[in-house]
Coordinates of C-alpha atoms in Angstrom, one line a residue:
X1 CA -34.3 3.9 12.5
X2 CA -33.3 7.5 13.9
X3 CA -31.2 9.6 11.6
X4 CA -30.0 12.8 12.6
X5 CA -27.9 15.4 9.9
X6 CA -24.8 16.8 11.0
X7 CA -22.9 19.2 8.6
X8 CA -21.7 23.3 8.4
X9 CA -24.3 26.1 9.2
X10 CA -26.3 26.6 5.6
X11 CA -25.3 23.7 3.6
X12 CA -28.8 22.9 3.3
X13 CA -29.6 20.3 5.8
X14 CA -32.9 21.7 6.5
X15 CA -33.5 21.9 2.9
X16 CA -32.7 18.1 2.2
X17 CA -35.3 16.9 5.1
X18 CA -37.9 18.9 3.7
X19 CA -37.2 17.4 -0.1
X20 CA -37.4 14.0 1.6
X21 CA -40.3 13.7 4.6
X22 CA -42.3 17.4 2.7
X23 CA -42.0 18.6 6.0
X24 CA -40.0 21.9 7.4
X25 CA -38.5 21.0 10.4
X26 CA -37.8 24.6 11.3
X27 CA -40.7 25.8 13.8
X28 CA -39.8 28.8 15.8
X29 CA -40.6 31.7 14.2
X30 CA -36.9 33.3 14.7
X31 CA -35.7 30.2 12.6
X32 CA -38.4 31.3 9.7
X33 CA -36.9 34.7 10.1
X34 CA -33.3 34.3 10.0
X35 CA -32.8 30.9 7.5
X36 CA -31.2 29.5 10.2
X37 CA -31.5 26.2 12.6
X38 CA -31.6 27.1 15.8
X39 CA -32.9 24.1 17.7
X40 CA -33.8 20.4 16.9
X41 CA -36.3 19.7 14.4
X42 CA -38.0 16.7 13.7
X43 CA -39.8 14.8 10.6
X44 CA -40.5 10.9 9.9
X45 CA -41.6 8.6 6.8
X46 CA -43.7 5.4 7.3
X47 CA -41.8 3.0 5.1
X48 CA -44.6 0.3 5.6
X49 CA -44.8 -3.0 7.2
X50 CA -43.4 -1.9 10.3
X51 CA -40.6 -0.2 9.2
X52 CA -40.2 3.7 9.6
X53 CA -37.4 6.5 9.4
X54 CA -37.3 9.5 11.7
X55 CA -35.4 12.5 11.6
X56 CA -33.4 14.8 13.8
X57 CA -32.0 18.3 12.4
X58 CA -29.7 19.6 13.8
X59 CA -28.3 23.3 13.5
X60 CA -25.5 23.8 12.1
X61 CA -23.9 27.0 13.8
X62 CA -21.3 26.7 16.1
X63 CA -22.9 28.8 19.0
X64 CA -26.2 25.9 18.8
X65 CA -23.8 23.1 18.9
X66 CA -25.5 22.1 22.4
X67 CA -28.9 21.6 20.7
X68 CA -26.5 19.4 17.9
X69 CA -25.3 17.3 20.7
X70 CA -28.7 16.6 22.3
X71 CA -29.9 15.8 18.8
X72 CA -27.1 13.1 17.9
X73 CA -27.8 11.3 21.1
X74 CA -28.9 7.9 20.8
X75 CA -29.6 8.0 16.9
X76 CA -28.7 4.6 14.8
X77 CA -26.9 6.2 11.6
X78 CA -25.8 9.4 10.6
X79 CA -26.7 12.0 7.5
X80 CA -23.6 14.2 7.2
X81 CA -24.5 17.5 4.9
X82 CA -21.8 18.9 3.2
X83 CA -22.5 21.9 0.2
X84 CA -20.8 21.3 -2.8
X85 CA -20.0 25.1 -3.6
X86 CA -18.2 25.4 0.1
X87 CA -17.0 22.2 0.4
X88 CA -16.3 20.7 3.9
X89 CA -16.3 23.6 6.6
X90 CA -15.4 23.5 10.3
X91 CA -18.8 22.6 11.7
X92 CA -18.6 20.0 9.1
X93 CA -15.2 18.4 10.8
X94 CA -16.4 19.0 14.1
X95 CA -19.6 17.6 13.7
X96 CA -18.0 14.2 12.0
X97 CA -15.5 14.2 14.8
X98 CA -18.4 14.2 17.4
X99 CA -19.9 11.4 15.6
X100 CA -16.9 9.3 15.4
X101 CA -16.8 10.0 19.4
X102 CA -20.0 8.7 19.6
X103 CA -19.3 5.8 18.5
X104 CA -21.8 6.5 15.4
X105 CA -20.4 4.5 12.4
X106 CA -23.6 3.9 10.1
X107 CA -24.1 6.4 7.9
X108 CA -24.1 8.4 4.4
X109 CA -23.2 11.7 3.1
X110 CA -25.6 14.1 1.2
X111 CA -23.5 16.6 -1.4
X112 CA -26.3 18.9 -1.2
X113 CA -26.1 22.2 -3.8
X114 CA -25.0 20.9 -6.8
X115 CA -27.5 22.9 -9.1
X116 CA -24.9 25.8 -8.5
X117 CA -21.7 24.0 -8.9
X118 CA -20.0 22.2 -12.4
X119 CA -19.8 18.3 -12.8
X120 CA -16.0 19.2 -12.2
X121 CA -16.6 20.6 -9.0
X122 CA -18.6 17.6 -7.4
X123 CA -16.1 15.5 -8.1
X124 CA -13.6 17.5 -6.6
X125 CA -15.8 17.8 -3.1
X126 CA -16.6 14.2 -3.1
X127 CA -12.7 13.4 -3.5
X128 CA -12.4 16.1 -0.4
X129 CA -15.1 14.3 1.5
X130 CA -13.9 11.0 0.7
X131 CA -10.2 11.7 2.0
X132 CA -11.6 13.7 5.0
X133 CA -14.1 10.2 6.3
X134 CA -11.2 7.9 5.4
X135 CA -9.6 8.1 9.5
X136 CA -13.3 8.4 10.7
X137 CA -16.1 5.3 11.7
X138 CA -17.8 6.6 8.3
X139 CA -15.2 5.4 6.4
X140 CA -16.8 3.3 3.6
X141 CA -19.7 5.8 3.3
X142 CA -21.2 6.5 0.3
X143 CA -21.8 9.6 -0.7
X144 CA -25.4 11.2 -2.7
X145 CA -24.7 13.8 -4.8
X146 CA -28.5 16.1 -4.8
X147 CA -30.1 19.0 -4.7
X148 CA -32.7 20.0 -2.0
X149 CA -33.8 22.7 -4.3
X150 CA -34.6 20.9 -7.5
X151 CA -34.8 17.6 -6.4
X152 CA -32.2 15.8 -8.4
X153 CA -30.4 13.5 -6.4
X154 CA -33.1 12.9 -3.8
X155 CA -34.9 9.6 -4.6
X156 CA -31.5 7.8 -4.3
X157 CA -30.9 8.5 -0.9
X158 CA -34.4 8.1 0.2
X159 CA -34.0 4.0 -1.7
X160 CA -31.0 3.9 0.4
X161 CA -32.2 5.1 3.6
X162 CA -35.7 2.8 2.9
X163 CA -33.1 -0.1 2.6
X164 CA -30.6 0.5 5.5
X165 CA -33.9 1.0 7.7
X166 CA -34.7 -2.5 6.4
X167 CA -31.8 -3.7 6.9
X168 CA -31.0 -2.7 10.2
X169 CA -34.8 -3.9 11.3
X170 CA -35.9 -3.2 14.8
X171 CA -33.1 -2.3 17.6
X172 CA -32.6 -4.9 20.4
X173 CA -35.2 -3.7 23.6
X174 CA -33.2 -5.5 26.1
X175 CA -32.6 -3.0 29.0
X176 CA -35.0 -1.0 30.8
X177 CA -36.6 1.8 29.4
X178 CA -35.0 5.0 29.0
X179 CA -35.8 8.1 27.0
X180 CA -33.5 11.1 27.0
X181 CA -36.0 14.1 27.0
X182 CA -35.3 16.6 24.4
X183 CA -38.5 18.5 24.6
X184 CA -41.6 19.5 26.7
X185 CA -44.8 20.9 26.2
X186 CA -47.9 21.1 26.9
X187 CA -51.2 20.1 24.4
X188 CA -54.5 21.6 25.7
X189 CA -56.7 18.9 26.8
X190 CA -54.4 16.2 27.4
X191 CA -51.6 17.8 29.5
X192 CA -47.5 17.3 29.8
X193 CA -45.8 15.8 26.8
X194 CA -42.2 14.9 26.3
X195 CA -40.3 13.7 23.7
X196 CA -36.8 11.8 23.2
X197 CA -34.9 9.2 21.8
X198 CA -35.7 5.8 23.2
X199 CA -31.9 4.5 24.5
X200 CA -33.0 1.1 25.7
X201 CA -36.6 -0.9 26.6
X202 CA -40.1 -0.6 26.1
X203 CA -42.8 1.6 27.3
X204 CA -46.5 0.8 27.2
X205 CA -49.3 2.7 27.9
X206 CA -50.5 2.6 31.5
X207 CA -46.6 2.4 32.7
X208 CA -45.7 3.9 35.6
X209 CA -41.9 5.8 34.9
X210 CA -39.7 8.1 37.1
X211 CA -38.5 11.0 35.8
X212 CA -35.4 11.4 36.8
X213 CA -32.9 12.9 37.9
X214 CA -35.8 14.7 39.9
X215 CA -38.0 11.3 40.9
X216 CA -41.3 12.2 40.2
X217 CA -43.0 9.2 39.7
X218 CA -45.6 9.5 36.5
X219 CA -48.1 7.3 34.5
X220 CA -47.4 7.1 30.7
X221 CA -51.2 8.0 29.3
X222 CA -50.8 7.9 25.5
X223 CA -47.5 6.8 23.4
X224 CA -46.6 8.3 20.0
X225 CA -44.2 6.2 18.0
X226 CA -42.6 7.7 15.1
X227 CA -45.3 10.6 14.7
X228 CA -47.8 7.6 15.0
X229 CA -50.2 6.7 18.1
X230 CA -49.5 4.0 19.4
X231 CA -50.2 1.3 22.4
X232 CA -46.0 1.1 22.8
X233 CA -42.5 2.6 21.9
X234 CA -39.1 1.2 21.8
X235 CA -35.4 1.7 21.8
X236 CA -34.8 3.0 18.3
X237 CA -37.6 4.9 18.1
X238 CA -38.3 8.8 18.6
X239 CA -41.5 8.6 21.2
X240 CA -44.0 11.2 22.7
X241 CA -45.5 10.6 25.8
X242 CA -48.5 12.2 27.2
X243 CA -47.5 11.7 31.2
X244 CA -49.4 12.3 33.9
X245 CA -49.0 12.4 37.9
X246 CA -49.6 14.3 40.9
X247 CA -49.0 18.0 40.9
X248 CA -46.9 17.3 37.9
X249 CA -46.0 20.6 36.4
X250 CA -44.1 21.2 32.8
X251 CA -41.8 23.8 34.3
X252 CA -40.3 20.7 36.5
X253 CA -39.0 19.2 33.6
X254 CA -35.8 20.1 31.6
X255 CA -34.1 18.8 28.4
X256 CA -31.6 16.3 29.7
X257 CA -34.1 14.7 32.4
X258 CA -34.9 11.0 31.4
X259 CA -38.0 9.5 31.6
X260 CA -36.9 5.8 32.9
X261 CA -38.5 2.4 34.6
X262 CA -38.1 2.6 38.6
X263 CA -35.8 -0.1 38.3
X264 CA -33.0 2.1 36.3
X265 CA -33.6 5.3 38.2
X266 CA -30.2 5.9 40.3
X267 CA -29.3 9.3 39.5
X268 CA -25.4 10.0 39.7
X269 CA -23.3 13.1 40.4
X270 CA -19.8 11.2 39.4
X271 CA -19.0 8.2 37.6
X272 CA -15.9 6.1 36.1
X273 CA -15.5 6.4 32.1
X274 CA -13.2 5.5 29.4
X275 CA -12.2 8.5 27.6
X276 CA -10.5 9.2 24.4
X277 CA -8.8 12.7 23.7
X278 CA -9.0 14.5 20.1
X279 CA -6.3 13.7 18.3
X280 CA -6.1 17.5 17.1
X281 CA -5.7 18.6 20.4
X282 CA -2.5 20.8 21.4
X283 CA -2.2 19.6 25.1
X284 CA -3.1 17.3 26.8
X285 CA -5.9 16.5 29.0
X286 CA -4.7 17.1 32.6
X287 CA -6.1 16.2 36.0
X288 CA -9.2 17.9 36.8
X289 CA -9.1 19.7 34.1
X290 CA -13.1 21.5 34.0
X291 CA -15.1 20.3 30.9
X292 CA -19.1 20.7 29.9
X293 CA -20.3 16.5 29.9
X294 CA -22.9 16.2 27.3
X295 CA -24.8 12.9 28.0
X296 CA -28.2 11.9 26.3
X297 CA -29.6 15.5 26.0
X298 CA -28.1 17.0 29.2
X299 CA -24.9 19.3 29.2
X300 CA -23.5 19.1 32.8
X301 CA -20.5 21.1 34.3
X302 CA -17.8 18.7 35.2
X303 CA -13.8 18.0 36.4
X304 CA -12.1 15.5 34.9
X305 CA -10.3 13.1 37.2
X306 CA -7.3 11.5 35.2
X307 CA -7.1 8.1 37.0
X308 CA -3.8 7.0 35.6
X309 CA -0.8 9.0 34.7
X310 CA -2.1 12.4 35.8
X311 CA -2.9 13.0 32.1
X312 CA -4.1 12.3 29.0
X313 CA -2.0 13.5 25.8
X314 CA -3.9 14.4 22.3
X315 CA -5.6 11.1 21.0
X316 CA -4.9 9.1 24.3
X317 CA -7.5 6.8 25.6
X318 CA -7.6 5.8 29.6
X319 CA -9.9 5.8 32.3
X320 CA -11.2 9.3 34.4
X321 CA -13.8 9.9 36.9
X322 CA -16.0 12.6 36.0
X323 CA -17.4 14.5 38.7
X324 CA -20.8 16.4 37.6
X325 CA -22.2 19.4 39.6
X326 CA -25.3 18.0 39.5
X327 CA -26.7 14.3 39.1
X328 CA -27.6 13.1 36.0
X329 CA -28.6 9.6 34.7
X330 CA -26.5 7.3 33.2
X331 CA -25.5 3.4 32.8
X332 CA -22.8 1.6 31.6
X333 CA -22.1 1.6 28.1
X334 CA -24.0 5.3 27.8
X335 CA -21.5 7.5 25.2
X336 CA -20.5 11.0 26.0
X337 CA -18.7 13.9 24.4
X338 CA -16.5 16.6 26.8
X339 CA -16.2 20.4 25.6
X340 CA -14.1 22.7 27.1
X341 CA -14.8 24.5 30.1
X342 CA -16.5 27.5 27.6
X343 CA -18.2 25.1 25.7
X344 CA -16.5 26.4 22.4
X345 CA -14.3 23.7 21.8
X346 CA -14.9 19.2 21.5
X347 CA -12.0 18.1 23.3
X348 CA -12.7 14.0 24.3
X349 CA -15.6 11.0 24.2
X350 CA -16.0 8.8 26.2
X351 CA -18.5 6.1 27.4
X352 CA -19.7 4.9 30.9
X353 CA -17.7 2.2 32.5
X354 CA -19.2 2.3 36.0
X355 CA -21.6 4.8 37.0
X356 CA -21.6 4.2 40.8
X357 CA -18.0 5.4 41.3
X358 CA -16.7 6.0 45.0
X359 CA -15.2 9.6 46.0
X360 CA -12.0 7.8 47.8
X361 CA -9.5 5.3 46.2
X362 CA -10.8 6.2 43.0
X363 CA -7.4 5.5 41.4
X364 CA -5.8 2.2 43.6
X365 CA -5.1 -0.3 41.6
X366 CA -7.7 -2.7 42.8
X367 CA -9.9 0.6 41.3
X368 CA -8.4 0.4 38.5
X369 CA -8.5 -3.5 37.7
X370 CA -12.3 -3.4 38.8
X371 CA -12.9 -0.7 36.1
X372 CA -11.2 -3.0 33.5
X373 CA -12.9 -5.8 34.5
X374 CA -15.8 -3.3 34.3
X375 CA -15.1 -2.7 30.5
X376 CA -16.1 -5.6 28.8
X377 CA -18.6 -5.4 26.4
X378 CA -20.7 -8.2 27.9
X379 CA -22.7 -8.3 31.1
X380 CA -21.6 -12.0 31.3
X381 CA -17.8 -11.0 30.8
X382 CA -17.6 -8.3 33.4
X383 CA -19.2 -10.5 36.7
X384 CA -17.0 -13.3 36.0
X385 CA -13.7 -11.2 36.2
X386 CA -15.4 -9.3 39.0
X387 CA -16.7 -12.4 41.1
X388 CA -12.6 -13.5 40.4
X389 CA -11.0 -10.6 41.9
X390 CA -13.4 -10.2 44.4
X391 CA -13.4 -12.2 47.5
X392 CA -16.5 -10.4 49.6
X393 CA -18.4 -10.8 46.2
X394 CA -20.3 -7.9 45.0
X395 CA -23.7 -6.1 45.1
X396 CA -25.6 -8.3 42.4
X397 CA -28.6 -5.7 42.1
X398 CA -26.2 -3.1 42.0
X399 CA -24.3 -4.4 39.2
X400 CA -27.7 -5.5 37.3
X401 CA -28.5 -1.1 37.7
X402 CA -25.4 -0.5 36.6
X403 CA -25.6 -2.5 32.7
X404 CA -29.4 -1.4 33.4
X405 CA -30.8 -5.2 33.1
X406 CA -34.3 -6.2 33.6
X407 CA -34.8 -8.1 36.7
X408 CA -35.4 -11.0 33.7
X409 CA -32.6 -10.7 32.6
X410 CA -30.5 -10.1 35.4
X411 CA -32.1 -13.4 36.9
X412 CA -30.9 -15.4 33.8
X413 CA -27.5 -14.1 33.9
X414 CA -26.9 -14.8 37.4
X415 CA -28.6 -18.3 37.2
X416 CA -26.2 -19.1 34.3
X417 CA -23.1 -18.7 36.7
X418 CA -21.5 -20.9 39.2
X419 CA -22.3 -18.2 41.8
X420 CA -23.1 -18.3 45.4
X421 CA -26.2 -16.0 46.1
X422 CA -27.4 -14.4 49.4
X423 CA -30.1 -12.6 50.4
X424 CA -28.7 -8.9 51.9
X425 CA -31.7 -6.9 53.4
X426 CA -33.7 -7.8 50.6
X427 CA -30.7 -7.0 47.8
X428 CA -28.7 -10.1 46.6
X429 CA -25.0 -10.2 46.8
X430 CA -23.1 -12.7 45.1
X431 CA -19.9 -14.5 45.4
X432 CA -17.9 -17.0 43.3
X433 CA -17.5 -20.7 44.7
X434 CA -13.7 -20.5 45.5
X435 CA -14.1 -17.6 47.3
X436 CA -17.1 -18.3 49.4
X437 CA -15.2 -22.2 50.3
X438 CA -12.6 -19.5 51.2
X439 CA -14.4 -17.4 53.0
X440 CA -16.2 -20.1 55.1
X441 CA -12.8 -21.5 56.2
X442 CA -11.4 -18.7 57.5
X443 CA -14.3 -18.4 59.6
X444 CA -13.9 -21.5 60.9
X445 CA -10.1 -21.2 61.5
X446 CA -11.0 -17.8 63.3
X447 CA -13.2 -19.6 65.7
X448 CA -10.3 -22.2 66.3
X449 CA -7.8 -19.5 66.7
X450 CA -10.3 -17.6 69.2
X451 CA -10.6 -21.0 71.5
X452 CA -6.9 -21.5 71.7
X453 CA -6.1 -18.0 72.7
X454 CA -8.9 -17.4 74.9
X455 CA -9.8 -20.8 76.4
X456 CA -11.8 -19.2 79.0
X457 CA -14.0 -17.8 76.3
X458 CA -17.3 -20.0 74.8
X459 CA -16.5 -17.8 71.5
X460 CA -16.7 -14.8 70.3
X461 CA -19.4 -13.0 69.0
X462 CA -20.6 -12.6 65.8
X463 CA -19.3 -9.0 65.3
X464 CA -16.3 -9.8 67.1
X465 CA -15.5 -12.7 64.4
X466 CA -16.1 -10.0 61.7
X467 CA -13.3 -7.7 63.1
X468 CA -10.8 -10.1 63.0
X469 CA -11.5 -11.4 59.6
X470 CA -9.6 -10.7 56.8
X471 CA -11.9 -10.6 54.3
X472 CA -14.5 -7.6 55.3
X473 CA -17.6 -8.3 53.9
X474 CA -21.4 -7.6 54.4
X475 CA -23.0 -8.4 57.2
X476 CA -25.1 -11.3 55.1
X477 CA -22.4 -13.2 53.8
X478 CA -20.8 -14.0 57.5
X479 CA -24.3 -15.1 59.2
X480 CA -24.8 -17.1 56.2
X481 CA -21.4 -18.7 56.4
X482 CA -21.6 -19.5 60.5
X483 CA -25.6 -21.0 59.5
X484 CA -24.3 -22.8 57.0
X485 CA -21.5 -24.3 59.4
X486 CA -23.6 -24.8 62.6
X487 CA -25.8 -27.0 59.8
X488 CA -23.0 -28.7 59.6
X489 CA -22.4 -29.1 62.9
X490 CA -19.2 -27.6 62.8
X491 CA -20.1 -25.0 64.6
X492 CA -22.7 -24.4 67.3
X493 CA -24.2 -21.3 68.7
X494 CA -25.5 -19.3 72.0
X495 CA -27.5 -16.5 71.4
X496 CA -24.8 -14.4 69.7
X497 CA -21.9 -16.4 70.5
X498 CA -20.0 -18.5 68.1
X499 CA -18.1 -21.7 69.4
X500 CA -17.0 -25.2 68.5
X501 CA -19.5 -27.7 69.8
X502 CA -16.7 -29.8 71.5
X503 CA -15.7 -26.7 73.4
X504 CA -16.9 -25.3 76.5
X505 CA -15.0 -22.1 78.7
X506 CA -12.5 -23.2 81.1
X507 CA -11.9 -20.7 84.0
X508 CA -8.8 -19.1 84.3
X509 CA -7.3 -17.4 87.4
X510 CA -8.7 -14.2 86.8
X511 CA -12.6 -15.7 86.4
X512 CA -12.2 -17.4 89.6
X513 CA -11.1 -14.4 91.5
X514 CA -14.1 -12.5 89.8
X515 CA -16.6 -15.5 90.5
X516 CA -15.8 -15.2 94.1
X517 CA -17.3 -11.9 94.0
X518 CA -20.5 -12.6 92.0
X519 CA -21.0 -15.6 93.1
X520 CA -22.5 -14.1 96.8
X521 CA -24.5 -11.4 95.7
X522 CA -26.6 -13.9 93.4
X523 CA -27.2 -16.0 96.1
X524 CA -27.9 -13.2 98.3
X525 CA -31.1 -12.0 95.5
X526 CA -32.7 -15.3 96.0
X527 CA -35.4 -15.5 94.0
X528 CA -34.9 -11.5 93.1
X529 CA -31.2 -11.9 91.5
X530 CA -29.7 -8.3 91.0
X531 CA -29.6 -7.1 87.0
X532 CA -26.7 -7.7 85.3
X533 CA -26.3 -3.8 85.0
X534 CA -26.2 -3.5 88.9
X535 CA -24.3 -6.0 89.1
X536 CA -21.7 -4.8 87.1
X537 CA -22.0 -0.7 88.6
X538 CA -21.1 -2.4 92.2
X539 CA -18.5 -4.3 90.4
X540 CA -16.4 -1.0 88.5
X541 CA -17.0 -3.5 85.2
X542 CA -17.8 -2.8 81.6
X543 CA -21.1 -4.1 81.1
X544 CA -20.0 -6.0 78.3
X545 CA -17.7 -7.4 80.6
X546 CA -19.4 -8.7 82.9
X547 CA -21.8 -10.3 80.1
X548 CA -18.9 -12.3 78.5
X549 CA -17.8 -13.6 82.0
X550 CA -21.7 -14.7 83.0
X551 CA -22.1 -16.3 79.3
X552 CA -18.9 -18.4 80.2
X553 CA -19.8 -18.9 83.7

C-alpha cells in the first residue's frame, strides 16, 4: 500500500515518518539546513508475509506544491498531518481539496504536536478537523492524536496502517504496465535508475519498456519493490528500475516521463476529460481558459476547452478537451488536477475520458454522446454503447490503448460481445451485428441503384461504391461486406468492378457511337492492339474513360 502525507508546511509530517519507518526522508542537504521539505521523500515497512507500507512525503510549502502533486499520484490512501497547536492551515485545505480531486478517499489523519498543546486543545482541533473532512472523500476518517517527538500516539497508527495494508491486500495488476517517474539517477556500476509509483501492470526483470513520451525503448535489468530486490513489481507498489538501452543517457529522462509496456505507449498532446471546478472558486471556468495539467508526476501547460456551455461555474462538473503544449501519457480513467495559469492557485480535477481526442468537431453532439458513452466505468459498458451509436464501428485496438488493456484482456472482452470483427491493415475494427446487416444492405441496394441508373455500366467500382455510401467507413469493412456477398452469390466481381451476377452492360446510344470509333483501330493493330492510353490520347478521352467503356464493351 502507498501512502503519501499531505498537511501545512511544519506540522511535522517529516517528523511522524521518521517516528514510524526510523528513517529521515529529508535528503538534500538544503532540506537538513532549512527544516524544511523541499522535494519528495520516501521510506517503507515490511509488514511480513507479503504485505508492506511505503511512504511518500510530501512538502508542505505552497511554493513546492508541484513536488506535492507528483507525490500524491497514484498512491492508495492518504495521511493528512495537521499540528495541534496551529490547527488546520491553508496548505492543509488545499492539500485535502487536491485529494478529494483525486479521487483519494482512504485515509487517516495524524494530530501530530500534542506534547505542546492541553488535552482541551486536542479536542478542540480534532472537532475543527472533523467538521472540515465532513464535505470531503475522507469523511469517516479517524483521526490519531501523537507526537512525532515523544512518541506517544505513534504505535496506534502504525496497528492501523498494518491493518488497512492488510485489508486492502494487493492492488488489481490488470492493465499494462505503467510507472509515473518521479526520480532519476544514476548508481555507479549498474547505471540509470528511475523510480515511480506503479499505476497499472506488472514488470519483470528482463522486460523490454518504452519510455515515453520520448520512445526510447529500454530493458528493465534489476526491479526494487518496496526498498526490496526483487524479480517483479506491481501496481500499488513504489518500484526502482535499473534500465538499460542504447545510448541511454540519464539527462534524457525527466520527472513526468513514464516508463510503460510498448503496447500502452501513445503519447498525447490533447485529450477529452471530465472535469470538476472548486467549489470555492469566484468565477467560473471559461473557454480556453490557460491552466498548469498535473498528471502522474508531469505538470504540463494547457487551455481548457469547455465543450458544453462555454463554461464551467464554481463546483460544476462537464466535459473539456485539454490541449497540452507538449505530449504527455495518459489513459482513460488517469486523475488530474488543473492550477492556474501561475501555478499558485487548484482550480479543477478531473479524469481522462478519452485520450485520443480529434482537433475538429470536438464539441458536436455525436462528440459529445461518444464521450459519455466513453464515461462508464467499465470497459464492457463503454463498447456496447459505442458499437450502438456507431454504425462504421470503431477502431477495436484503439479503444483496447485507450482503457490500456492487455491484448488478453482486450481479446476476452471482445470475444464476450456479439461483435463483428475485421481485420484493418493488421488493426481490428469492430462493428455491432445490426449495424454490419445494415451496412451490408446498403451495399447491396447501392449496387441495384448503380444498374438501374446506369444500365450501360457492369458496376461500379469498389471506391466508387464507397463515395456513394452513406455510411463512410474504413476501407476493410466495405471489401469485407462485397466478399462476404459475392460468397453469397449475390454479388459477383471483375477485377475491381462490382455487379449483380444476373447483370451484364447494355449499350446505349452514346457507346455505340464511341464503339464505332474503337472498334477499327483494334482491328487495325492486329496482333499488336494499340494501349489503352493511346488509344484514348487519339480519342480526346479520360483514361479512366475509356477503361469503364472497354470493361463494358
Amino acid at each position: 500500500m502507498i501512502v503519501a502525507t499531505a498537511g501545512h508546511v511544519d506540522h511535522g509530517k517529516t517528523l511522524l515518518l521518521k517516528a514510524l519507518t526510523g528513517v529521515d526522508t529529508d535528503r538534500l542537504p538544503q532540506e537538513k539546513q532549512r527544516g524544511l521539505s523541499i522535494d519528495l521523500g520516501f521510506a517503507y515497512i515490511d509488514l511480513g508475509e507479503g504485505y508492506s507500507l511505503g511512504f511518500v512525503d510530501v512538502p508542505g510549502h505552497e511554493r513546492f506544491i508541484r513536488n506535492m502533486l507528483a507525490g500524491v499520484a497514484g498512491i492508495d490512501f492518504a495521511l493528512l498531518v495537521v499540528a495541534a497547536d496551529d490547527g488546520p492551515m491553508p496548505q492543509t485545505l488545499e492539500h485535502l481539496a487536491i485529494l478529494d480531486l483525486l479521487g483519494v478517499s482512504r485515509g487517516a489523519v495524524a494530530l501530530s504536536k500534542i506534547d505542546r498543546v492541553t488535552p482541551e486543545r486536542v479536542g478542540e482541533v480534532t472537532n475543527e478537523i472533523s467538521a472540515l473532512i465532513q464535505n470531503s472523500n475522507l469523511v469517516g476518517a479517524p483521526v490519531f492524536p501523537l507526537s512525532g517527538l515523544t512518541g506517544q500516539g505513534i504505535d496506534k497508527l502504525y496497528v492501523y496502517l498494518e491493518d488497512a495494508a492488510r485489508q486492502m491486500g494487493g492492488r488489481d495488476t490488470a492493465g499494462n504496465f505503467r510507472l509515473a517517474v518521479d526520480r532519476s539517477f544514476t548508481v555507479i556500476g549498474a547505471g540509470v535508475v528511475v523510480t515511480g509509483s506503479v499505476f497499472s501492470g506488472q514488470v519483470a526483470v528482463g522486460d523490454q519498456l518504452i519510455l515515453s513520451p520520448r520512445g526510447t525503448r529500454v530493458r528493465a535489468r534489476a526491479i526494487h519493490s518496496q526498498n526490496q530486490p526483487s524479480q517483479s513489481g506491481s501496481a500499488g507498489q513504489r518500484c526502482a528500475l535499473n534500465i538499460t538501452g542504447p545510448d541511454l543517457e540519464k539527462s534524457q529522462i525527466s520527472r513526468g516521463d513514464w516508463l510503460v509496456d510498448d503496447r500502452v505507449r501513445v503519447p498525447t498532446d490533447r485529450f477529452d476529460a471530465s472535469l470538476r471546478v472548486q467549489v470555492n472558486e469566484t468565477d467560473a471556468l471559461k473557454h480556453w481558459t490557460p491552466a498548469h495539467l498535473y498528471l502522474g508526476a508531469a505538470d504540463v501547460i494547457c487551455r481548457v476547452a469547455v465543450l458544453q456551455d462555454g463554461m464551467l461555474p464554481p463546483g460544476g462538473s462537464g466535459l473539456v478537451q485539454l490541449v497540452l503544449d507538449r505530449p504527455i501519457g495518459a489513459v482513460h480513467g488517469d486523475r488530474f488536477i488543473l492550477r492556474d495559469q501561475s501555478a499558485r492557485r487548484t482550480i479543477a480535477g478531473g479524469t481522462v475520458v478519452d485520450p485520443f481526442s480529434p482537433a475538429r468537431g470536438r464539441a458536436r453532439p455525436q462528440r459529445i454522446t461518444w464521450l459519455q458513452a466513453m464515461s462508464q466505468e467499465r470497459p464492457d459498458e463503454a463498447i456496447r454503447q459505442l458499437l450502438a451509436q456507431s454504425p462504421a464501428g470503431l477502431d477495436l485496438d484503439r479503444f483496447a490503448q485507450a482503457w490500456n488493456l492487455t491484448a488478453e484482456e482486450a481479446e476476452n472482452l471482445f470475444a464476450a460481445l456479439p461483435l463483428k470483427r475485421i481485420d484493418d491493415d493488421s488493426r481490428w475494427w469492430g462493428i455491432s451485428p445490426a449495424h454490419w446487416q445494415a451496412y451490408r444492405q446498403s451495399l447491396l441496394t447501392a449496387v441495384t441503384d448503380w444498374h438501374r441508373q446506369k444500365p450501360e455500366s457492369l458496376g461500379p467500382y469498389d471506391y466508387e461504391l464507397a463515395r456513394v455510401l452513406a455510411v463512410k467507413a474504413p476501407v476493410s469493412l466495405l471489401r469485407q461486406a462485397i466478399y462476404d456477398w459475392v460468397e453469397d452469390r449475390q454479388l459477383a466481381r471483375k477485377g475491381s468492378i462490382v455487379h449483380l451476377p444476373t447483370h451484364g452492360p447494355r449499350p446505349g446510344a452514346d457507346d455505340l457511337k464511341l464503339w464505332a470509333k474503337v472498334e477499327p483501330l483494334v482491328r487495325d493493330g492486329g496482333l499488336r492492339p494499340p494501349l489503352v492510353r493511346e488509344l484514348a490520347a487519339d480519342l480526346g478521352l479520360e483514361l479512366r474513360q475509356l477503361e469503364g467503356f472497354l470493361n463494358r464493351a
